[in-house]
Coordinates of N, CA and C and ligand atoms in Angstrom, one line a residue:
M8 N -20.4 26.9 110.6 CA -19.4 25.9 110.4 C -20.0 24.4 111.4
R9 N -19.8 24.9 112.7 CA -19.5 23.3 113.7 C -21.2 22.7 113.5
R10 N -21.8 23.9 113.2 CA -23.2 23.6 113.7 C -23.9 22.9 112.2
Y11 N -23.1 23.1 111.3 CA -23.4 22.9 109.5 C -22.5 21.1 109.9
L12 N -21.1 20.8 110.3 CA -20.9 19.9 110.8 C -21.6 18.8 111.5
T13 N -21.9 19.3 112.8 CA -23.3 18.3 113.5 C -24.4 17.8 112.6
I14 N -24.9 18.7 111.7 CA -25.9 18.2 111.0 C -25.4 17.3 110.2
V15 N -24.5 17.3 109.2 CA -23.4 16.4 108.6 C -23.6 15.2 109.0
A16 N -22.9 15.2 110.8 CA -22.7 14.0 111.4 C -24.0 13.1 111.9
L17 N -25.0 14.0 112.4 CA -26.2 13.6 112.5 C -27.2 12.9 111.2
L18 N -26.8 13.4 110.1 CA -27.3 12.7 109.0 C -26.7 11.5 108.5
G19 N -25.4 11.7 108.8 CA -24.7 10.1 108.7 C -24.9 9.1 109.4
A20 N -25.1 9.5 111.0 CA -25.6 8.4 111.8 C -27.2 8.1 111.4
V21 N -27.9 8.5 111.1 CA -29.6 8.4 110.3 C -29.3 7.4 109.2
L22 N -28.5 7.9 108.5 CA -28.4 7.2 107.0 C -27.4 5.9 107.6
F23 N -26.3 5.7 108.0 CA -25.5 4.6 108.2 C -25.7 4.3 109.4
G24 N -25.9 4.6 110.7 CA -26.1 4.4 111.7 C -27.3 3.7 112.4
G25 N -28.3 3.6 111.8 CA -29.2 3.1 112.1 C -30.0 3.5 113.3
T26 N -30.4 2.5 114.5 CA -30.7 3.0 115.8 C -30.4 4.2 116.7
A27 N -28.9 4.0 116.4 CA -28.5 4.4 118.0 C -27.8 5.5 117.4
L28 N -28.7 6.6 117.1 CA -28.6 7.8 116.9 C -27.4 8.8 117.8
A29 N -27.5 8.9 119.1 CA -26.4 9.8 119.9 C -25.3 9.1 119.7
P30 N -24.9 7.8 120.0 CA -24.0 7.4 120.1 C -23.0 7.2 119.3
A31 N -23.6 7.2 117.3 CA -23.2 6.9 116.4 C -22.5 8.4 116.3
A32 N -23.8 9.6 116.6 CA -22.9 10.8 116.1 C -21.7 11.0 117.3
E33 N -21.4 10.6 117.9 CA -20.4 10.9 119.3 C -19.4 10.4 118.6
K34 N -19.2 8.8 118.1 CA -18.2 8.1 117.3 C -17.7 8.7 116.1
A35 N -18.8 9.7 115.4 CA -18.1 10.4 114.1 C -16.7 10.8 114.2
P36 N -15.8 10.5 113.4 CA -14.9 10.7 113.1 C -14.5 12.6 113.2
A37 N -13.5 13.1 113.6 CA -14.0 14.4 113.2 C -13.5 15.1 112.2
A38 N -14.6 15.9 111.7 CA -14.1 15.8 110.2 C -13.1 16.9 109.9
Q39 N -12.6 16.5 108.5 CA -11.6 17.2 108.2 C -11.7 18.4 107.7
P40 N -10.6 19.2 108.5 CA -11.0 20.6 107.4 C -10.0 20.6 106.1
P41 N -10.5 21.7 105.5 CA -10.4 21.8 103.9 C -8.8 22.0 103.9
A42 N -8.0 21.3 102.5 CA -6.5 20.3 102.7 C -5.9 22.2 102.8
Q43 N -6.2 23.2 102.4 CA -5.6 24.5 102.3 C -5.1 25.0 103.4
W44 N -6.3 24.3 104.6 CA -5.8 25.3 105.8 C -4.6 24.7 106.7
Q45 N -4.1 23.3 106.2 CA -2.7 23.3 106.7 C -1.5 23.9 105.9
L46 N -1.9 24.8 105.2 CA -0.8 25.8 104.6 C -0.6 26.9 105.9
H47 N -1.2 27.5 106.7 CA -1.6 28.1 107.6 C -1.2 28.0 108.8
P48 N 0.3 27.9 109.1 CA 0.5 27.7 110.6 C -0.3 28.3 111.8
P49 N -0.5 27.1 112.5 CA -1.3 27.7 113.9 C -0.6 29.2 114.5
L50 N -1.8 29.9 115.1 CA -1.4 31.2 115.7 C -0.4 31.0 117.1
G51 N 0.8 31.3 117.3 CA 2.2 31.3 118.2 C 2.9 30.3 117.3
A52 N 2.6 29.5 116.5 CA 3.5 28.7 115.6 C 4.5 29.4 114.1
E53 N 3.2 30.8 114.4 CA 4.4 31.4 113.2 C 5.7 32.6 113.1
G54 N 5.5 32.3 114.5 CA 7.3 33.1 114.5 C 6.5 34.4 115.1
I55 N 5.3 35.0 114.9 CA 5.0 36.2 115.6 C 4.3 36.7 117.0
Y56 N 3.5 35.4 117.2 CA 3.1 35.4 118.8 C 3.5 35.1 119.8
D57 N 3.3 35.2 120.8 CA 4.0 34.4 122.0 C 3.4 33.0 122.1
P58 N 3.7 32.0 121.9 CA 2.4 30.9 122.2 C 1.9 30.8 123.3
S59 N 2.9 31.1 124.6 CA 2.4 31.1 126.0 C 1.7 32.0 126.0
N60 N 1.4 32.8 125.6 CA 0.0 34.0 125.9 C -1.5 33.6 125.8
P61 N -1.7 33.5 126.9 CA -3.3 32.7 127.2 C -4.0 33.5 126.3
A62 N -4.0 34.4 125.8 CA -5.1 35.8 125.0 C -5.1 35.0 123.8
L63 N -4.0 34.0 122.9 CA -3.8 34.0 121.8 C -5.2 33.3 121.1
S64 N -6.1 32.4 122.4 CA -7.8 31.9 121.8 C -8.7 32.9 121.5
V65 N -8.4 34.2 121.9 CA -9.6 35.0 121.7 C -9.5 35.2 119.9
L66 N -8.3 35.3 119.9 CA -7.9 35.3 118.3 C -8.4 34.9 117.2
Q67 N -9.0 35.4 116.1 CA -9.4 34.5 115.1 C -8.1 34.1 114.3
A68 N -8.1 31.8 114.5 CA -6.9 31.3 114.0 C -7.3 32.0 112.2
P69 N -5.8 32.1 111.9 CA -5.6 32.2 110.4 C -6.3 31.5 109.8
Q70 N -5.9 30.3 109.6 CA -6.8 29.2 108.8 C -8.2 29.2 108.4
E71 N -8.4 30.0 109.8 CA -10.0 29.9 109.9 C -10.5 31.5 108.7
A72 N -9.6 32.3 108.7 CA -9.9 33.3 107.9 C -9.8 33.4 106.8
L73 N -8.2 32.8 106.5 CA -7.6 32.8 105.1 C -7.8 31.8 104.4
G74 N -7.9 30.8 105.0 CA -8.0 29.4 104.7 C -9.3 28.9 103.6
V75 N -10.3 29.9 103.6 CA -11.4 29.9 102.7 C -10.9 30.3 101.1
L76 N -10.4 31.2 101.4 CA -9.7 31.8 99.7 C -8.7 30.9 99.0
P77 N -9.0 31.2 97.9 CA -7.9 30.6 96.7 C -6.8 30.3 97.5
P78 N -6.1 29.2 97.2 CA -4.8 29.1 98.1 C -3.3 28.9 97.0
N79 N -2.3 30.1 97.6 CA -1.4 29.8 96.4 C -0.3 29.1 97.3
P80 N -0.2 28.0 97.3 CA 0.5 26.6 98.1 C 2.5 27.1 98.0
T81 N 2.9 27.8 97.0 CA 4.2 28.5 97.1 C 4.5 29.5 98.1
G82 N 3.8 30.2 98.7 CA 4.1 31.1 99.8 C 3.5 32.7 100.2
G83 N 4.1 33.3 100.8 CA 3.5 34.4 101.0 C 2.6 34.3 102.3
N84 N 1.6 34.7 102.0 CA 0.9 33.9 103.4 C -0.4 32.9 102.7
Y85 N -0.2 32.8 101.8 CA -0.5 31.1 101.0 C -2.2 31.7 100.5
V86 N -2.3 33.0 99.8 CA -3.5 33.0 99.4 C -3.2 34.0 98.0
N87 N -3.6 33.4 97.3 CA -3.8 33.8 95.6 C -4.7 35.0 95.9
W88 N -4.3 36.0 96.0 CA -5.5 37.2 96.3 C -5.9 37.9 94.7
V89 N -4.7 37.9 93.5 CA -5.6 37.9 92.5 C -6.7 36.7 92.4
E90 N -6.7 35.7 92.0 CA -7.6 34.7 92.2 C -9.3 35.3 93.4
A91 N -8.8 35.4 94.6 CA -9.5 35.6 95.7 C -10.8 36.9 94.9
L92 N -9.9 37.9 94.1 CA -10.7 39.2 94.1 C -11.3 38.9 92.7
R93 N -10.9 37.9 91.6 CA -11.4 37.3 90.4 C -12.6 36.7 91.0
R94 N -12.8 35.9 91.7 CA -13.9 34.8 92.0 C -14.7 35.7 92.5
G95 N -14.8 37.0 93.6 CA -15.7 37.7 94.0 C -15.5 37.4 95.5
A96 N -14.2 36.4 95.9 CA -13.9 36.1 97.3 C -14.1 36.8 98.5
I97 N -13.3 38.3 97.5 CA -13.2 40.0 98.5 C -13.8 41.0 97.6
N98 N -14.0 42.0 98.8 CA -14.4 43.2 97.5 C -13.9 44.5 98.3
P99 N -12.6 44.5 98.3 CA -11.6 45.5 99.1 C -12.6 46.8 98.8
R100 N -12.4 48.1 99.4 CA -12.8 49.4 99.3 C -12.2 50.1 97.6
K101 N -12.5 50.5 97.0 CA -11.8 51.4 96.2 C -11.0 52.6 96.7
G102 N -11.4 53.2 98.0 CA -10.4 53.9 98.6 C -10.9 54.6 100.1
V103 N -10.2 55.4 100.4 CA -10.8 55.7 101.7 C -12.1 56.4 102.2
Q104 N -12.5 57.6 100.6 CA -13.3 58.2 100.4 C -14.6 56.7 99.8
P105 N -15.9 57.3 100.1 CA -17.1 56.3 99.9 C -17.1 56.1 98.3
D106 N -16.8 57.4 97.5 CA -16.8 57.8 96.2 C -15.8 56.9 95.6
A107 N -14.6 56.7 96.1 CA -13.0 56.6 95.5 C -13.9 55.6 94.0
Q108 N -13.0 55.5 92.9 CA -12.8 54.5 92.0 C -11.6 54.5 91.4
M109 N -11.8 53.1 90.8 CA -10.3 52.7 90.3 C -10.1 53.2 89.4
N110 N -8.9 53.0 88.9 CA -8.8 53.2 87.0 C -8.3 51.8 86.6
V111 N -8.9 50.9 86.2 CA -8.4 49.9 85.5 C -7.9 49.9 84.2
V112 N -6.7 49.2 83.8 CA -6.1 49.4 82.5 C -6.0 48.0 82.2
D113 N -6.1 47.3 80.7 CA -5.7 46.4 80.7 C -4.7 46.1 79.3
M114 N -3.9 46.4 80.2 CA -2.6 46.2 79.0 C -1.5 45.6 79.5
N115 N -1.3 44.9 78.9 CA 0.1 44.1 79.1 C 1.5 44.4 78.7
V116 N 2.5 44.6 79.5 CA 3.9 44.9 79.2 C 4.6 43.5 78.5
L117 N 5.0 42.9 77.7 CA 6.1 41.9 77.1 C 7.3 42.2 77.3
M118 N 7.9 41.8 78.7 CA 9.3 41.9 79.1 C 10.2 41.3 78.7
T119 N 11.5 40.7 77.7 CA 11.9 40.0 77.0 C 13.4 40.2 77.6
R120 N 14.0 40.7 78.5 CA 15.4 40.1 79.0 C 15.1 39.2 80.0
T121 N 15.1 38.5 79.8 CA 14.5 37.3 80.9 C 15.8 36.3 80.6
A122 N 17.4 36.6 79.8 CA 17.9 35.2 80.0 C 17.5 34.0 79.1
S123 N 17.9 33.1 80.1 CA 17.0 31.5 79.5 C 15.6 31.4 80.4
M124 N 14.9 32.3 81.0 CA 14.0 31.9 81.4 C 12.7 32.7 80.5
P125 N 11.5 32.1 80.8 CA 10.3 33.1 80.3 C 10.3 34.0 80.4
N126 N 9.6 34.4 79.5 CA 9.3 36.4 79.4 C 8.5 36.4 80.6
V127 N 8.4 38.0 81.1 CA 7.4 38.6 81.4 C 6.6 39.3 81.2
K128 N 5.3 39.0 81.2 CA 4.1 39.4 80.7 C 4.0 40.3 82.1
F129 N 3.9 41.5 81.8 CA 3.4 42.1 82.6 C 2.2 42.8 82.6
P130 N 1.6 42.5 83.9 CA -0.2 42.8 83.2 C -1.4 44.2 84.1
H131 N -1.1 44.9 83.6 CA -1.7 46.2 84.0 C -2.8 45.9 84.8
R132 N -3.9 45.0 84.3 CA -5.1 44.8 84.6 C -5.1 44.3 86.3
E133 N -4.1 43.2 86.6 CA -4.0 42.9 87.5 C -3.4 43.7 88.6
H134 N -2.7 44.7 88.3 CA -2.2 45.5 89.4 C -3.3 46.8 89.7
T135 N -3.9 47.1 88.5 CA -4.3 48.8 88.7 C -6.0 48.2 89.2
E136 N -6.3 47.1 89.6 CA -7.3 46.3 89.8 C -7.3 46.7 91.6
W137 N -6.3 47.0 92.0 CA -5.6 47.2 93.5 C -4.9 48.9 93.4
L138 N -4.0 48.9 92.8 CA -2.8 50.1 92.9 C -3.6 51.3 91.8
A139 N -3.7 52.4 92.6 CA -3.9 53.8 91.0 C -2.7 54.1 90.7
C140 N -2.0 54.0 89.7 CA -0.6 54.6 88.8 C 0.5 55.0 89.0
T141 N 0.1 56.0 90.1 CA 1.2 57.0 90.6 C 1.6 56.1 91.8
N142 N 1.6 54.9 92.2 CA 2.1 54.0 92.5 C 3.4 53.3 92.4
C143 N 3.4 53.5 90.7 CA 4.2 52.9 90.3 C 4.9 53.9 89.2
H144 N 4.0 54.6 88.5 CA 4.2 55.4 87.7 C 4.5 57.1 88.4
P145 N 5.7 57.9 88.4 CA 7.4 57.4 87.4 C 8.0 57.0 88.1
A146 N 7.6 57.2 89.6 CA 8.9 56.7 90.7 C 9.6 55.5 90.8
I147 N 8.9 54.1 90.4 CA 9.1 53.2 90.5 C 9.6 52.4 88.9
F148 N 9.0 52.7 88.1 CA 8.9 52.6 86.7 C 8.8 54.2 86.1
L149 N 9.6 54.1 85.0 CA 9.2 55.1 83.8 C 8.2 54.2 83.2
P150 N 7.0 55.3 82.7 CA 5.7 54.6 81.9 C 6.2 54.4 80.5
K151 N 7.4 53.2 80.3 CA 7.7 53.5 78.3 C 8.3 51.8 79.0
K152 N 8.3 51.1 77.9 CA 8.4 49.7 77.8 C 10.0 49.5 77.3
D153 N 10.6 48.4 78.2 CA 11.8 48.5 77.9 C 13.0 49.9 78.4
G154 N 12.0 50.9 79.1 CA 12.3 52.3 80.1 C 13.3 51.8 81.2
N155 N 13.4 51.3 81.5 CA 14.0 50.8 83.1 C 15.1 49.5 83.5
P156 N 15.9 49.7 83.9 CA 17.0 48.5 83.7 C 16.9 47.4 84.6
V157 N 15.6 46.7 84.8 CA 15.1 45.9 85.6 C 16.1 44.6 85.4
N158 N 16.4 43.9 86.6 CA 16.8 42.5 86.8 C 16.6 42.1 87.7
M159 N 17.2 40.7 87.9 CA 16.5 40.0 89.1 C 17.4 40.4 90.5
Y160 N 18.6 41.1 90.6 CA 19.4 41.4 91.2 C 18.7 42.1 91.7
S161 N 18.3 43.4 91.1 CA 17.6 44.8 91.7 C 16.4 44.5 92.6
I162 N 15.2 43.4 91.7 CA 14.2 43.1 92.6 C 14.7 42.3 93.6
L163 N 15.9 42.0 93.8 CA 15.8 40.9 95.0 C 16.0 41.8 96.3
K164 N 16.8 43.2 95.9 CA 17.2 44.2 96.3 C 15.8 44.7 97.2
G165 N 15.0 44.7 96.7 CA 13.4 45.4 97.1 C 13.3 46.5 96.0
E166 N 14.2 47.0 94.6 CA 13.9 48.2 93.5 C 12.8 46.7 92.8
F167 N 12.3 48.3 91.8 CA 11.3 48.0 90.9 C 10.1 46.8 91.6
C168 N 10.1 45.4 90.8 CA 8.9 44.8 91.1 C 9.2 44.4 92.5
G169 N 10.2 44.2 93.3 CA 10.6 44.1 94.5 C 10.1 45.2 95.2
V170 N 9.8 46.0 95.0 CA 9.1 47.3 95.8 C 8.1 46.4 96.2
C171 N 7.2 45.4 95.8 CA 6.0 45.2 96.2 C 6.5 43.7 96.7
H172 N 6.7 43.3 95.8 CA 7.0 41.5 95.4 C 7.9 40.9 96.6
G173 N 7.2 39.9 97.4 CA 7.7 39.5 98.7 C 7.5 40.4 99.8
K174 N 6.9 41.2 100.1 CA 6.3 42.7 100.9 C 4.8 42.2 100.9
V175 N 4.4 42.7 100.3 CA 2.7 43.0 100.2 C 1.9 42.4 99.0
A176 N 2.8 41.6 97.9 CA 2.5 40.9 97.0 C 3.0 39.6 96.8
F177 N 2.8 38.5 96.0 CA 3.3 37.4 95.9 C 4.6 37.3 96.1
P178 N 5.3 36.3 96.6 CA 7.4 36.5 97.1 C 8.2 36.3 95.8
V179 N 9.3 36.4 95.1 CA 9.8 36.9 94.1 C 10.3 35.0 94.0
T180 N 10.3 34.2 94.7 CA 10.2 32.9 94.4 C 9.5 32.2 93.3
D181 N 8.2 33.0 93.5 CA 7.2 32.2 92.5 C 7.5 32.8 90.9
C182 N 8.7 32.3 90.9 CA 9.3 32.8 89.5 C 8.1 32.7 88.4
F183 N 7.3 31.4 88.3 CA 6.9 31.3 86.9 C 5.2 32.2 87.1
R184 N 4.7 32.9 88.4 CA 3.8 33.9 88.0 C 4.1 34.9 87.3
C185 N 5.7 35.4 87.4 CA 5.9 36.7 86.8 C 6.4 36.3 85.4
H186 N 7.5 34.8 85.6 CA 8.0 34.2 84.4 C 7.3 33.7 83.4
N187 N 6.2 34.2 82.8 CA 4.7 33.3 82.6 C 4.5 33.2 81.2
T188 N 5.6 33.6 80.4 CA 5.4 33.9 78.5 C 6.5 33.2 78.3
P189 N 6.2 31.8 77.3 CA 7.1 31.0 76.4 C 7.4 32.4 75.8
Q190 N 9.3 32.3 75.5 CA 9.9 33.1 74.9 C 9.8 32.8 73.6
D191 N 9.6 33.2 72.6 CA 9.5 33.8 71.0 C 10.7 32.6 70.7
P192 N 10.3 31.3 70.3 CA 11.5 30.2 69.8 C 12.2 30.9 68.9
R193 N 11.7 31.8 68.4 CA 12.7 32.3 67.0 C 14.0 33.3 67.4
R194 N 13.7 33.8 68.9 CA 14.8 34.5 69.8 C 16.0 33.2 70.3
L195 N 15.9 32.1 70.4 CA 16.4 31.4 71.0 C 17.5 30.7 70.2
K196 N 17.3 30.9 69.1 CA 18.4 30.3 68.1 C 19.3 31.1 68.1
Ligands
LIG201 C1 2.0 47.8 89.6 C2 2.8 49.0 89.0 C3 2.5 49.5 87.9 C4 1.2 50.6 88.1 C5 0.1 50.4 89.2 C6 0.5 50.8 86.6 N1 1.7 50.2 86.0 FE1 1.9 51.3 83.9 N2 4.3 50.1 83.7 C7 4.2 49.3 84.8 C8 5.1 48.6 84.2 C9 6.7 47.6 85.1 C10 5.7 49.1 82.8 C11 7.0 48.4 81.7 C12 8.2 49.2 82.0 C13 9.2 48.6 81.0 O1 9.0 47.9 80.3 O2 10.4 49.2 81.6 C14 4.7 50.0 82.6 C15 4.5 50.6 81.3 C16 3.1 51.8 81.1 C17 3.4 52.0 79.9 C18 3.8 52.5 79.0 C19 3.8 51.2 77.6 C20 4.6 50.9 76.4 O3 4.5 50.1 75.6 O4 5.7 51.9 76.3 C21 2.2 53.4 80.1 C22 1.5 54.3 79.2 C23 1.8 52.6 81.6 N3 2.2 52.1 81.7 C24 0.6 53.1 82.1 C25 0.1 53.4 83.1 C26 -1.4 54.0 83.4 C27 -2.2 54.8 83.0 C28 -1.1 53.2 84.7 C29 -2.8 53.2 85.8 C30 -4.0 53.5 85.0 C31 -0.6 52.3 85.2 N4 0.4 52.2 84.1 C32 0.0 51.7 86.2 C33 3.9 49.2 85.5 C34 2.6 49.8 86.7
LIG202 C1 3.4 49.0 94.0 C2 3.4 47.2 94.3 C3 3.8 46.4 93.2 C4 5.1 46.5 92.1 C5 5.8 47.5 91.9 C6 4.8 45.5 91.4 N1 3.4 44.1 91.4 FE1 2.9 42.8 90.8 N2 1.5 42.9 92.4 C7 1.1 43.6 92.8 C8 -0.5 43.4 93.9 C9 -0.4 44.0 94.7 C10 -0.6 41.9 92.9 C11 -1.7 41.8 93.4 C12 -1.8 40.6 94.6 C13 -1.1 39.6 94.4 O1 -0.9 38.8 93.4 O2 0.3 38.9 95.8 C14 0.5 42.0 91.8 C15 0.1 40.6 91.2 C16 0.9 40.4 89.9 C17 0.7 39.5 88.7 C18 -0.3 38.8 88.9 C19 -0.3 37.5 89.2 C20 -1.5 36.3 88.5 O3 -1.4 35.6 89.6 O4 -2.6 37.2 87.6 C21 2.1 39.7 88.3 C22 2.0 38.5 86.8 C23 2.9 40.6 89.1 N3 2.4 41.2 89.9 C24 4.1 40.7 88.3 C25 5.0 41.7 88.6 C26 5.8 42.5 88.0 C27 6.8 41.2 86.6 C28 6.6 43.7 88.3 C29 7.4 44.5 87.8 C30 8.0 44.5 86.7 C31 5.9 43.6 89.4 N4 4.3 43.1 89.2 C32 5.5 45.0 90.6 C33 1.5 44.6 93.8 C34 2.9 45.3 92.6
LIG203 C1 7.7 40.0 90.5 C2 8.6 39.1 88.9 C3 9.3 38.3 88.9 C4 10.3 37.3 89.6 C5 8.4 36.8 90.8 C6 10.9 36.7 89.0 N1 11.1 37.7 88.0 FE1 13.1 37.4 86.9 N2 12.4 39.0 85.8 C7 11.3 39.6 86.3 C8 11.2 41.1 85.7 C9 10.4 42.3 85.6 C10 12.9 40.9 84.6 C11 13.1 41.9 83.7 C12 12.9 41.6 82.2 C13 13.0 42.8 81.6 O1 13.4 43.9 81.9 O2 12.8 42.7 80.4 C14 13.5 39.6 85.4 C15 14.3 38.8 84.6 C16 14.7 37.8 85.0 C17 16.2 37.0 84.7 C18 17.1 37.7 83.4 C19 18.1 39.1 84.0 C20 18.9 39.0 85.3 O3 19.0 39.2 86.5 O4 19.7 37.9 85.1 C21 16.4 35.9 85.0 C22 17.5 35.1 85.1 C23 15.4 35.6 85.8 N3 15.0 37.0 86.1 C24 15.4 34.7 87.0 C25 14.3 34.5 87.9 C26 14.0 33.3 88.8 C27 15.1 32.2 88.8 C28 13.1 33.8 89.5 C29 12.7 32.8 91.0 C30 13.5 32.5 91.5 C31 12.6 35.2 88.9 N4 13.4 35.2 88.3 C32 11.5 35.3 90.0 C33 10.3 39.7 87.3 C34 10.3 38.1 88.1

């Protein structure tokens, strides 16, 4: 990356700086990192690491590792992991065994007990690209449409969707990633 920036700076100097190549390269303003880097607090400022620890400098900066992935500005660790997988930006192993397989099912379940909020279209596909069925069935959800007493209070308490969302998946404050489907207008009358 740094090397690439140097080349860009040198090219800039050649194109716009004329003869005084070296000084022009020195004066070039520091290149701006991608905007999404600003989402990631630097090590020591995130409340996890001790900022006075001199060994912090040997750790990879989160913005360097995560800032290249598609951003999710609303929270979590500021990465849209669904989009990262879709774009092939990451390629997680299917399991511990080298021959492990994922059983991906493309089936949506429309959940309509959402009061005045848009409905929740629960996508099996985006879940089963990461998770085996047994992560959810039958312990968290009976595999039956409207077969589980889900509401926001229980989700915020860490049940149902809240077993994962806000912990290992995008946070519960991302209302409209779950409430992603307009209600049937006939039902609102
Ligand atoms: C992340 C959790 C999760 C995973 C993983 C998951 N499901 Fe589901 N499944 C749900 C939810 C939520 C519902 C809807 C329950 C409700 O409406 O109360 C559901 C419903 C179902 C239904 C009932 C559909 C209907 O119309 O009644 C079936 C069948 C099902 N799942 C099969 C599977 C299979 C097979 C897998 C694995 C390939 C799987 N599920 C993986 C969460 C999950
Ligand atoms: C066992 C863990 C688990 C449970 C339970 C779970 N999810 Fe997820 N969910 C994930 C993971 C992991 C992802 C993908 C990573 C991410 O987006 O943070 C995901 C992604 C999603 C997405 C995809 C968003 C997109 O951008 O396409 C939606 C929508 C979603 N979950 C809704 C729900 C709803 C609604 C429930 C409850 C009915 C639920 N999830 C229950 C783990 C879970
Ligand atoms: C991880 C997914 C998810 C997120 C994020 C989420 N919800 Fe929900 N919400 C659900 C599900 C699932 C239901 C129940 C739907 C059903 O059972 O038919 C629900 C139900 C509701 C209901 C009706 C039931 C109740 O508890 O009153 C309201 C209102 C609601 N959500 C508001 C919100 C608001 C506001 C936010 C953001 C602060 C939010 N939701 C974020 C999944 C989610």
